Coordinates of C-alpha atoms and ligand atoms in Angstrom, one line a residue:
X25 CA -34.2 -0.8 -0.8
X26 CA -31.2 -2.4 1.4
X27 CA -28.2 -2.8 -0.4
X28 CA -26.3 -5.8 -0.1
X29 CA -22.7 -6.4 -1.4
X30 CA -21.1 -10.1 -2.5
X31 CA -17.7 -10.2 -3.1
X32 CA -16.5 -13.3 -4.6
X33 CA -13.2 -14.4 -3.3
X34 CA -12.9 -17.5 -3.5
X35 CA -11.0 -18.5 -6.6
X36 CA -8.3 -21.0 -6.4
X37 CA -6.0 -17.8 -8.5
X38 CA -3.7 -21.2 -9.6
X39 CA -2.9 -18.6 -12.5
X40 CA -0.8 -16.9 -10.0
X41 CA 1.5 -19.6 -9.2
X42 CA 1.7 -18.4 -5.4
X43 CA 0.8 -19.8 -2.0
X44 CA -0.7 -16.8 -1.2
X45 CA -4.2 -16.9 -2.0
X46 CA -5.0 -14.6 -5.0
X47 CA -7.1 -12.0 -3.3
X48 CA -4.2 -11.2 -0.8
X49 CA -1.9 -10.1 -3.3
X50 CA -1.0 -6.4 -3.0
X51 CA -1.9 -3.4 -5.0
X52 CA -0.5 -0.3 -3.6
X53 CA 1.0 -1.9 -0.7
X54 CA -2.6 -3.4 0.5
X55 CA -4.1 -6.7 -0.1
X56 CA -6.5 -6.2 -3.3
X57 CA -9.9 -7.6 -1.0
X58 CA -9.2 -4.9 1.2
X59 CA -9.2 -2.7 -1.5
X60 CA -12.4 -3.9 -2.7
X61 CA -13.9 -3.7 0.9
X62 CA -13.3 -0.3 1.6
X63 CA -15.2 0.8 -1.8
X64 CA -18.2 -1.4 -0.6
X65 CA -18.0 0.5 3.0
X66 CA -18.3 3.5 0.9
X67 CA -21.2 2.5 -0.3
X68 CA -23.3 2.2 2.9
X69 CA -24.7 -1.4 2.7
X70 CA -26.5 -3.0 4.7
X71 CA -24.4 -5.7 4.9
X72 CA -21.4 -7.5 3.1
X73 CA -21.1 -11.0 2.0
X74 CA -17.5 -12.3 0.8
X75 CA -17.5 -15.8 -0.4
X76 CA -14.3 -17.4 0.5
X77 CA -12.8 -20.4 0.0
X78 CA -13.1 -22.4 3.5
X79 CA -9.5 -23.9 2.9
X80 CA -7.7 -20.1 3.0
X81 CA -8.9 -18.9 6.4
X82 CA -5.8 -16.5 5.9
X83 CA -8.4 -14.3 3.6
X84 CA -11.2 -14.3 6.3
X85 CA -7.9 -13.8 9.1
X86 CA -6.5 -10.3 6.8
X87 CA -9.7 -8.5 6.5
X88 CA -11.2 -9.8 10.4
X89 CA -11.3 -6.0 11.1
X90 CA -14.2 -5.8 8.5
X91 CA -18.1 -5.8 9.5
X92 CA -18.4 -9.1 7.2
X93 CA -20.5 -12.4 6.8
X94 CA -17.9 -14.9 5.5
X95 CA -19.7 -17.4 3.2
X96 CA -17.6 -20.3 2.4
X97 CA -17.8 -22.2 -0.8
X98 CA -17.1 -25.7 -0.4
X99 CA -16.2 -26.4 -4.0
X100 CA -15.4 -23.8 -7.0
X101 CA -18.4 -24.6 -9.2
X102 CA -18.5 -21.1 -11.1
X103 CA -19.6 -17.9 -10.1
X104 CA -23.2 -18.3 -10.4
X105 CA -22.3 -20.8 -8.1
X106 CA -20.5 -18.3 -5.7
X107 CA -23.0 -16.1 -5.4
X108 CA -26.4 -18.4 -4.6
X109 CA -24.2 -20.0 -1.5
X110 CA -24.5 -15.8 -0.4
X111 CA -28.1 -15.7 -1.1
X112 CA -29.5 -17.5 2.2
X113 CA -28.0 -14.3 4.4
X114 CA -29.9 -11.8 1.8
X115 CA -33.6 -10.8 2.4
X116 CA -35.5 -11.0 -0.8
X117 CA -36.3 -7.7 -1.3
X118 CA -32.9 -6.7 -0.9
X119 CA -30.7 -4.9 -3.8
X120 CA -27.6 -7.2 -4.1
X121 CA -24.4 -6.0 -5.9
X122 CA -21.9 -8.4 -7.1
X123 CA -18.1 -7.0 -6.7
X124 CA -15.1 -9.3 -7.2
X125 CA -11.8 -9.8 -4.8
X126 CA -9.7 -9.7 -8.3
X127 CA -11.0 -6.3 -9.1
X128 CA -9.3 -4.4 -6.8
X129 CA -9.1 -0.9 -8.4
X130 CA -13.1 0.0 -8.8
X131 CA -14.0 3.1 -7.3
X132 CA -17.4 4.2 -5.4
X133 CA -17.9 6.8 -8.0
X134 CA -18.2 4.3 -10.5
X135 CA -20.7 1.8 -9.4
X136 CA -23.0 5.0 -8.5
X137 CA -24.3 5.4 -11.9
X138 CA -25.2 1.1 -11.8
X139 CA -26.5 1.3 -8.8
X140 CA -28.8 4.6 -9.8
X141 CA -31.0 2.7 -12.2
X142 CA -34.4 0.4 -11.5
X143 CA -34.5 -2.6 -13.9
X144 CA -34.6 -6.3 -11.6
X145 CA -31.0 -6.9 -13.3
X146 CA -28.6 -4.1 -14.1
X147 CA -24.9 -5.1 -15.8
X148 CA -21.9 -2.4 -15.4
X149 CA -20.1 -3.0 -19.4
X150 CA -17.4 -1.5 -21.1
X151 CA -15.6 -1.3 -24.2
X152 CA -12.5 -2.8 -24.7
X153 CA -9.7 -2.3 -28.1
X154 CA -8.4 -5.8 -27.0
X155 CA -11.7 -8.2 -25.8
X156 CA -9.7 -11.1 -25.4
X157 CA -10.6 -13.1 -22.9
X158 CA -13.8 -11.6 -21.5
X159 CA -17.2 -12.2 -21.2
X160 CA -18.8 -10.3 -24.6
X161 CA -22.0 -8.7 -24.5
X162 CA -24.8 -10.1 -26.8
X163 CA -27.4 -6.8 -27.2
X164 CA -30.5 -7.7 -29.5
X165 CA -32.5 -5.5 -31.9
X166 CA -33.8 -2.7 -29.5
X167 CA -30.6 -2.4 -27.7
X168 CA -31.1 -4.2 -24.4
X169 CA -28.6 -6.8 -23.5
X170 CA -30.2 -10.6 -24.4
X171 CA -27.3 -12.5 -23.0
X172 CA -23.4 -12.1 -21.7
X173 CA -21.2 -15.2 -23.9
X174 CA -18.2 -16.4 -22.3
X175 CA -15.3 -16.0 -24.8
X176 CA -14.7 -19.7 -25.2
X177 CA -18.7 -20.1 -25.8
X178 CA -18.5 -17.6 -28.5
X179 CA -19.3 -17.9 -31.6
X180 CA -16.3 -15.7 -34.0
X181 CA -19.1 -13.6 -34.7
X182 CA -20.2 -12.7 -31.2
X183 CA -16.3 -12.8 -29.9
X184 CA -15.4 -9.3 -32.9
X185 CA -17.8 -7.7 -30.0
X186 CA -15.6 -5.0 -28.0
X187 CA -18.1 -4.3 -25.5
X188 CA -17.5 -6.7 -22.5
X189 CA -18.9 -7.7 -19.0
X190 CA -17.0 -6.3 -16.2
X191 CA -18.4 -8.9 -14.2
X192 CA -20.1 -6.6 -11.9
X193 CA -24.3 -5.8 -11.6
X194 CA -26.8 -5.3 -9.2
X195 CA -29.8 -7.3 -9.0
X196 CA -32.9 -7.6 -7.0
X197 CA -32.8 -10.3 -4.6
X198 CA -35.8 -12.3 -4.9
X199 CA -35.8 -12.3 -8.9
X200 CA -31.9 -12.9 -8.6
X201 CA -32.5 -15.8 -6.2
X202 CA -34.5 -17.1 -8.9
X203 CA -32.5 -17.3 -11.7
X204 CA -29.7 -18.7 -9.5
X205 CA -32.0 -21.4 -8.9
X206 CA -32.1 -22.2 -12.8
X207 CA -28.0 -22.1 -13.7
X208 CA -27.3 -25.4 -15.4
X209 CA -23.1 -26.3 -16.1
X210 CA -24.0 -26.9 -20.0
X211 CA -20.8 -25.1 -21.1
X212 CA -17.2 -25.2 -21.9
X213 CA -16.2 -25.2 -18.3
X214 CA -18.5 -27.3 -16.8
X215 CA -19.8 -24.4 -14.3
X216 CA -22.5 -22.5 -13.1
X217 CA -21.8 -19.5 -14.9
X218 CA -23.4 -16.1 -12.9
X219 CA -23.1 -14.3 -16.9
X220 CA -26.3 -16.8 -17.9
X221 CA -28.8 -15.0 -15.7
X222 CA -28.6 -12.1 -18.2
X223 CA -30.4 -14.3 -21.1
X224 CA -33.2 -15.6 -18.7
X225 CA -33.8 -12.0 -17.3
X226 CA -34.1 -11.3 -21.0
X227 CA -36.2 -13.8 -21.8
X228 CA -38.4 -13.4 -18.4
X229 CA -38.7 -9.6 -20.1
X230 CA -38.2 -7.9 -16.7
X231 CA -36.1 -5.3 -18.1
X232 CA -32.0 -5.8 -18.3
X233 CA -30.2 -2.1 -17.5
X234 CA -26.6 -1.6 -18.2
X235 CA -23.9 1.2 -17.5
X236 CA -20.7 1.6 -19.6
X237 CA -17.7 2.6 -17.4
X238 CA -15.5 5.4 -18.4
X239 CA -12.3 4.2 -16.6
X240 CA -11.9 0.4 -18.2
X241 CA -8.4 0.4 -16.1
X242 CA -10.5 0.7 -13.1
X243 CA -12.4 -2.8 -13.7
X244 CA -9.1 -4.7 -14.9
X245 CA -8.2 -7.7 -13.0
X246 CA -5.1 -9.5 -12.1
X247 CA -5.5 -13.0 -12.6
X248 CA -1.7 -13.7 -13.0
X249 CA 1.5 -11.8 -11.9
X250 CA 1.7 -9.6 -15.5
X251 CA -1.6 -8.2 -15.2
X252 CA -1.1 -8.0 -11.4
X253 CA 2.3 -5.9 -12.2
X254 CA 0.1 -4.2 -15.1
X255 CA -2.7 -3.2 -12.2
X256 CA 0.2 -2.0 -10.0
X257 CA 1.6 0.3 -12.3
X258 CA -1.8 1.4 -13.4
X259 CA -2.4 2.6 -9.6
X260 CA 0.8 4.0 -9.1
X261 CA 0.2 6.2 -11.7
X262 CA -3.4 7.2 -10.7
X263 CA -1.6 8.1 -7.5
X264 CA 1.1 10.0 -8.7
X265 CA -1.4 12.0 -10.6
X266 CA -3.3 12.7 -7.8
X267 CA -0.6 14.5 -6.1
X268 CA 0.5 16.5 -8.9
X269 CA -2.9 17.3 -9.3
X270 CA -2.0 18.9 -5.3
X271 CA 1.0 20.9 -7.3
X272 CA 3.2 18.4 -6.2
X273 CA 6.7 17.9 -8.4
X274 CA 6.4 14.1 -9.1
X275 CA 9.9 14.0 -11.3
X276 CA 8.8 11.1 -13.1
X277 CA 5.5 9.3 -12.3
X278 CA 6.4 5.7 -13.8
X279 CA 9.2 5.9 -11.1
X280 CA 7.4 6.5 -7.7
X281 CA 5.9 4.3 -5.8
X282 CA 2.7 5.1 -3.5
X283 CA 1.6 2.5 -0.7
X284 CA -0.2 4.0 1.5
X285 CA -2.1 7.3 2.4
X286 CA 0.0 9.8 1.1
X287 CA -0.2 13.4 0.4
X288 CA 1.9 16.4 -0.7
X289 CA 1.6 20.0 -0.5
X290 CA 2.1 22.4 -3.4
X291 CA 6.1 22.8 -4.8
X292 CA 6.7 19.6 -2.5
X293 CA 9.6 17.5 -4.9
X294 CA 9.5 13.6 -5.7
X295 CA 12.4 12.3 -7.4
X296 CA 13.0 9.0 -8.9
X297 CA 12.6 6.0 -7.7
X298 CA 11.1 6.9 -4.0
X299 CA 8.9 5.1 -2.2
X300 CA 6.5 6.6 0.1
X301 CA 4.4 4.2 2.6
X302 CA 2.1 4.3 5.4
X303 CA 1.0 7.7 6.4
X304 CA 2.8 10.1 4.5
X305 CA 2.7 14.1 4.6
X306 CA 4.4 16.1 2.7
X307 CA 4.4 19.9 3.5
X308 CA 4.7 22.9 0.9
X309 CA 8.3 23.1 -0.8
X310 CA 9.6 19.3 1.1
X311 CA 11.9 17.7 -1.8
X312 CA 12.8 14.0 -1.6
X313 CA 15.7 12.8 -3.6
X314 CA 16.1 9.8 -5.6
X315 CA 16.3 6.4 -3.9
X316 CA 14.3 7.0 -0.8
X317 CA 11.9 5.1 1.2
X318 CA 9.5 7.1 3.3
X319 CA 7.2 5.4 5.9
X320 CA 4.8 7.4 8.2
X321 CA 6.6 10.2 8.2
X322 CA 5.6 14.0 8.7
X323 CA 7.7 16.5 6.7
X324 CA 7.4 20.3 7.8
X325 CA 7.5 22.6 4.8
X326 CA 11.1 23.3 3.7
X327 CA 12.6 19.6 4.4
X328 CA 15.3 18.2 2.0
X329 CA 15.8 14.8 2.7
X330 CA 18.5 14.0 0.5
X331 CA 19.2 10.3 -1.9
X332 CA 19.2 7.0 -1.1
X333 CA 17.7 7.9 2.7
X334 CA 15.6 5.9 4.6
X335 CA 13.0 7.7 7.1
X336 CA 10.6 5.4 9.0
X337 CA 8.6 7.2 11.9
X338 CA 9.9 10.6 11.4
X339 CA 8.4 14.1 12.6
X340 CA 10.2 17.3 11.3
X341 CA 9.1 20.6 13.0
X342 CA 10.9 22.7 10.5
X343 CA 12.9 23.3 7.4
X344 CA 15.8 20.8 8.1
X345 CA 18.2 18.7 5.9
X346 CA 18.1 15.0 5.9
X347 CA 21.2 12.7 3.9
X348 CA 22.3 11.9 1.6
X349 CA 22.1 8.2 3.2
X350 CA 20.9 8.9 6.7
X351 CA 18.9 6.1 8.3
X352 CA 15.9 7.6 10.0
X353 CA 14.4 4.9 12.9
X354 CA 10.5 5.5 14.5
X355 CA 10.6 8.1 16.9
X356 CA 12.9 10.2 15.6
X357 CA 12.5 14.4 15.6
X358 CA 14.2 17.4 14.1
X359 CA 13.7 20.6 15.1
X360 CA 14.1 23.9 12.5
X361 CA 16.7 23.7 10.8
X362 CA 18.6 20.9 12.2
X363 CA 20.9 18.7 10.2
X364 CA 21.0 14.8 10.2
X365 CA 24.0 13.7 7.5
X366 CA 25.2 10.7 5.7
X367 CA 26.0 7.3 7.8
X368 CA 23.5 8.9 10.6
X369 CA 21.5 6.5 12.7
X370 CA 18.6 7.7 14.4
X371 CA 16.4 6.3 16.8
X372 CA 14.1 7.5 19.8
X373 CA 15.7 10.9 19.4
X374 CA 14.7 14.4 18.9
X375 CA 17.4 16.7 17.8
X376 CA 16.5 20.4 18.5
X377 CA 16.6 23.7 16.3
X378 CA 20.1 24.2 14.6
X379 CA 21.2 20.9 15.9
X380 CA 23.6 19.2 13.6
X381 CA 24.8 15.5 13.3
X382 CA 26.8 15.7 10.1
X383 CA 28.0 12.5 9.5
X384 CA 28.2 8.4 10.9
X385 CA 26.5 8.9 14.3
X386 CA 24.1 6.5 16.1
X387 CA 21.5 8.2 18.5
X388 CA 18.9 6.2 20.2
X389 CA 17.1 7.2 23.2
X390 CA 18.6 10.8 23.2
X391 CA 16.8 14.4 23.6
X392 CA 18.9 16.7 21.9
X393 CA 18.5 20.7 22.6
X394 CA 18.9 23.4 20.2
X395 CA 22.5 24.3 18.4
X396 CA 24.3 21.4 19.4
X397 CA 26.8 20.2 17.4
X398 CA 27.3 16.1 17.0
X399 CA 31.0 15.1 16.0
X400 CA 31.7 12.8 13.5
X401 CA 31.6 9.1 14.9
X402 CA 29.6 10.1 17.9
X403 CA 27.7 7.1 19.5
X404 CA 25.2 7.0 22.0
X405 CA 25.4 3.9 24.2
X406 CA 22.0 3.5 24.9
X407 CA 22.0 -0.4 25.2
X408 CA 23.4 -2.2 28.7
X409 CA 22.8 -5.4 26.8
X410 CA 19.4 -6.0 28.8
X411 CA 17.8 -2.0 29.3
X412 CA 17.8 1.1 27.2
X413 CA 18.5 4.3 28.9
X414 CA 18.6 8.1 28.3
X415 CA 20.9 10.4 27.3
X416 CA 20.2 14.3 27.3
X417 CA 22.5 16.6 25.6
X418 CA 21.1 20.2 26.3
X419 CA 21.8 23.4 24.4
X420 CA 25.0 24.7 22.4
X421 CA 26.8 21.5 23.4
X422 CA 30.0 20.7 21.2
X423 CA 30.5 17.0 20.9
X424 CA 34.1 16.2 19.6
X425 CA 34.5 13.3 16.9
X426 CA 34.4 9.7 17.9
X427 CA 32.6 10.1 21.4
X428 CA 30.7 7.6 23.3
X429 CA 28.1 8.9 25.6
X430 CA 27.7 6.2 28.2
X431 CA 24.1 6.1 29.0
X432 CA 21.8 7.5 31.2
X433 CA 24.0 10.3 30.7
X434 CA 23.5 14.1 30.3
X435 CA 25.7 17.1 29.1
X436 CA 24.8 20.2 31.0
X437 CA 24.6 23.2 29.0
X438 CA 27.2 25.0 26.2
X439 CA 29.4 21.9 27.6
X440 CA 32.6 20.8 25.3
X441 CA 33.7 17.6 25.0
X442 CA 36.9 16.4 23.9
X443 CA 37.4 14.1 20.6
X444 CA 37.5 10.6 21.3
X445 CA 36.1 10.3 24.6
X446 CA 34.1 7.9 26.5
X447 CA 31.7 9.7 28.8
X448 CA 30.6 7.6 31.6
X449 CA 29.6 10.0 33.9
X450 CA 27.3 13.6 33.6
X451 CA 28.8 16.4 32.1
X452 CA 29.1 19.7 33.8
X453 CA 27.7 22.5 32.3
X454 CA 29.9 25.2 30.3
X455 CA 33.3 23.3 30.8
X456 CA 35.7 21.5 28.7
X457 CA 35.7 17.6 29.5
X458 CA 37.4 14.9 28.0
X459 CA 38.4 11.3 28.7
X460 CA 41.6 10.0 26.9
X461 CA 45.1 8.8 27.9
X462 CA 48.2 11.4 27.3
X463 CA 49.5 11.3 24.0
X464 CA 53.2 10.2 24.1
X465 CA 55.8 9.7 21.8
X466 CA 58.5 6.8 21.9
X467 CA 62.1 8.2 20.7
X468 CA 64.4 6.2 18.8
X469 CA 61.7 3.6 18.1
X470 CA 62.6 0.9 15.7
X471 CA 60.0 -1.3 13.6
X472 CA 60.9 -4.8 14.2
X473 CA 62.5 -6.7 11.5
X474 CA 61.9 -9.7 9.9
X475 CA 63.7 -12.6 11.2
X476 CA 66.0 -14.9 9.0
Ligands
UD1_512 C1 -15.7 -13.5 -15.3 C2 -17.1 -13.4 -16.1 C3 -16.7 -12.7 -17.4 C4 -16.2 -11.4 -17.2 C5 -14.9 -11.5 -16.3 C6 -14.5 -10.1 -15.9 C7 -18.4 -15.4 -15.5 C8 -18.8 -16.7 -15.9 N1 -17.5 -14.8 -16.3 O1 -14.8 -14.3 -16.0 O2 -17.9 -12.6 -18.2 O3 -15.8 -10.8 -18.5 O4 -15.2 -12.2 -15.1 O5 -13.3 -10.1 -15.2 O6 -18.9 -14.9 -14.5 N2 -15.0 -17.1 -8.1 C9 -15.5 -17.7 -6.9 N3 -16.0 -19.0 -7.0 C10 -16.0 -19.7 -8.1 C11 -15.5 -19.1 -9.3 C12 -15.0 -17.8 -9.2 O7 -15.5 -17.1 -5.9 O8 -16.5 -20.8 -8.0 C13 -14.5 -15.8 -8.0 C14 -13.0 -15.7 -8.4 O9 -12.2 -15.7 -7.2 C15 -12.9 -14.3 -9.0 C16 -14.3 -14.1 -9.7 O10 -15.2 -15.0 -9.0 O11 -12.7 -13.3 -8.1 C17 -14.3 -14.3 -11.2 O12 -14.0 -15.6 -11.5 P1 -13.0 -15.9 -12.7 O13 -12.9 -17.4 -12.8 O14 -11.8 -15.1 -12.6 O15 -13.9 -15.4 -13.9 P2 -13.5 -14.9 -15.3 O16 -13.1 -16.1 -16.2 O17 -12.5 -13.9 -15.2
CA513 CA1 -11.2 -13.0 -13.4

């Protein structure tokens, strides 16, 4: 049987107190329906179906990359509601299977078991210490659930029930479309409530299937910004456990922060308070100190980068040292061994094996041999105020302090250069060259006074 998925996206989240609509909220650095899309891609329907709400064209505009049919729903009238304006798009022997934008942290694993079973109407449950504010599940004599009760149309006997609807089930189509048909908005909320199919499945005795889940974090939603921070945290730790998992050193895992695809090799070190985004790799024995921010970057095994850095873009081909606060712009490349220190700027450049630029350097647009050594101060001037340009600095080059290397410029090979020049103009090879007016002295000078 095709599977179909709904998502239902189209709450108003006024909990949230935002602008931005509640399904575009971030978990792990990605906007929670995204989240829930990529688990229903996993899952090889047929076809997708988010309901959205037709005034936030910004949902339908951050997921347009996604093989969806966007369904809008005029007015929130429940979520039994939501789901019958998805219907029409579904053939009616489909299997459908209801997921929710607010749910971002479900995984494919876990829906497998619900979607393994037969009955028309299956529910995914599970058991909660705390029910409050759920949907509780009503299970008669023989076991089978005989309704789902919405905890303000509880009764206090019904609401001591810790087993509670996740919200999510699968359903046959055609039945499904049924039942739909037959929602009435005779309850506390005025709405069509999707929970009220269970009781006329049960009553039509076609057979009501349900699965516990073993993860409850997994199915938790963030309806306002606590449980949103609650979810976040919850994920952040799932992630951190993964990559210890990988034998990575995670120093503390309720200080890291994962937000993107990220992964670490074995005896790779994560201090405190880092944060690693985008495309992340880690190789065997790479330590990050505390206080850095890592986007796509590719560590070779044996990289320190040291505190409070900030790498963007960055490709390391060997074991080299990085910080403490080094600045690390797209593009950038370090060879074996090579040493980028604290107030370093980085940008375009690739700095070759052994190479060192110890401390408060800019290089942009620079290739960089191996053993060359960067003064203190050094600045590449790579910026004519309209074009970039190139400088080259080729092997065992000495770069005195304070230098400004005029681009397009190169330094020809094992070339010196004198502190505190301004090159302009290419460097010979193997020679000494400076640019800098005579030191002289003034005798007998005298400070000037202050005047009566
Ligand atoms: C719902 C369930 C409850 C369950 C809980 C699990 C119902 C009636 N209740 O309650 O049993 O325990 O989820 O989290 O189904 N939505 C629409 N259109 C609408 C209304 C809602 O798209 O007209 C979407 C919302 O964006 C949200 C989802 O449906 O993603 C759930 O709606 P919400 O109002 O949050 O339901 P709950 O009160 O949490
Ligand atoms: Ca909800």
């Amino acid at each position: 049987m095709a599977l179909h998925i709904i998502i239902l996206a189209a709450g108003d989240g006024t909990r949230m107190k935002s602008r931005l609509p509640k399904v575009l909220h971030t978990v792990g650095g990605q906007p929670m329906l995204r989240r829930v899309l990529n688990t229903a891609c996993a899952l090889g329907p047929e076809g997708m179906h988010v309901v959205f709400n037709p005034a936030a064209p910004e949902v339908r505009d951050a997921c347009a990359d996604f093989d969806v049919v966007w369904v809008p729903q005029e007015q929130r009238l429940g979520t039994g509601h939501a789901v019958q304006q998805a219907m029409p798009g579904i053939p009616p022997d489909a299997r459908v299977l209801v997921l929710y934008g607010d749910i971002p942290l479900i995984r494919a694993a876990t829906l497998r078991p619900l979607l393994a079973g037969d009955e028309p109407l299956r529910a995914l449950t599970m058991t909660l210490g705390d029910p409050t504010g759920y949907g509780r599940i009503v299970r008669g004599a023989e076991g089978s659930i005989q309704s789902i009760v919405e905890e303000r149309d509880a009764t206090p006997d019904q609401r001591l029930t810790q087993e509670v609807n996740t919200g999510v089930l699968v359903a046959q189509a055609g039945p499904l479309v049924g039942w739909l048909g037959r929602l009435e908005q005779g309850n506390s909320q005025g709405e069509y409530y999707l929970t009220d199919i269970f009781e006329m499945a049960a009553a039509d005795q076609v057979g009501v299937g349900s699965v516990t889940a073993e993860r409850a974090w997994e199915l938790a939603g963030a309806n306002d910004q606590v449980q949103l921070a609650a979810l976040e945290r919850r994920f952040q730790v799932s992630e951190a456990e993964r990559l210890m998992r990988a034998g990575v050193r995670i120093v503390d895992p309720n200080r890291v922060d994962i937000r993107g695809d990220v992964d670490g090799a074995s005896d790779a070190w994560v201090d405190v308070n880092v944060v690693l985004e985008g495309r992340v790799r880690l190789g065997e024995g790479v330590s990050v100190g505390p206080g850095c921010v890592l986007t796509d970057c590719e560590l070779a095994p044996g990289t320190q980068v040291h505190a409070n850095s900030v790498l963007e873009g960055v490709t390391t081909t060997g074991a080299c040292q990085i910080g403490p606060f080094a600045r690390l712009r797209p593009g950038t490349q370090l060879g074996e061994g090579a040493k980028v220190g604290n107030f370093v700027e980085t940008k375009n450049a690739r700095l070759g094996d052994g190479t060192k630029a110890s401390h408060l350097s800019y290089l942009g647009d620079a290739t960089i041999g191996d053993g060359v050594n960067i003064g203190a101060g050094t600045i590449t001037c790579n910026y004519d105020g309209v074009n970039k340009h190139q400088t080259i600095i080729e092997d065992d080059v000495f770069i005195g302090s304070d230098t400004q290397l005029v681009a397009p410029v190169t330094v020809g090979q094992g070339a010196d250069i004198g502190a505190g020049s301004t090159i302009t103009r290419d460097v010979p090879a193997g020679q000494l060259t400076l640019s800098r007016s005579k030191q002289v002295t003034i005798p007998q000078w005298k400070r000037p006074t202050k005047k009566d």
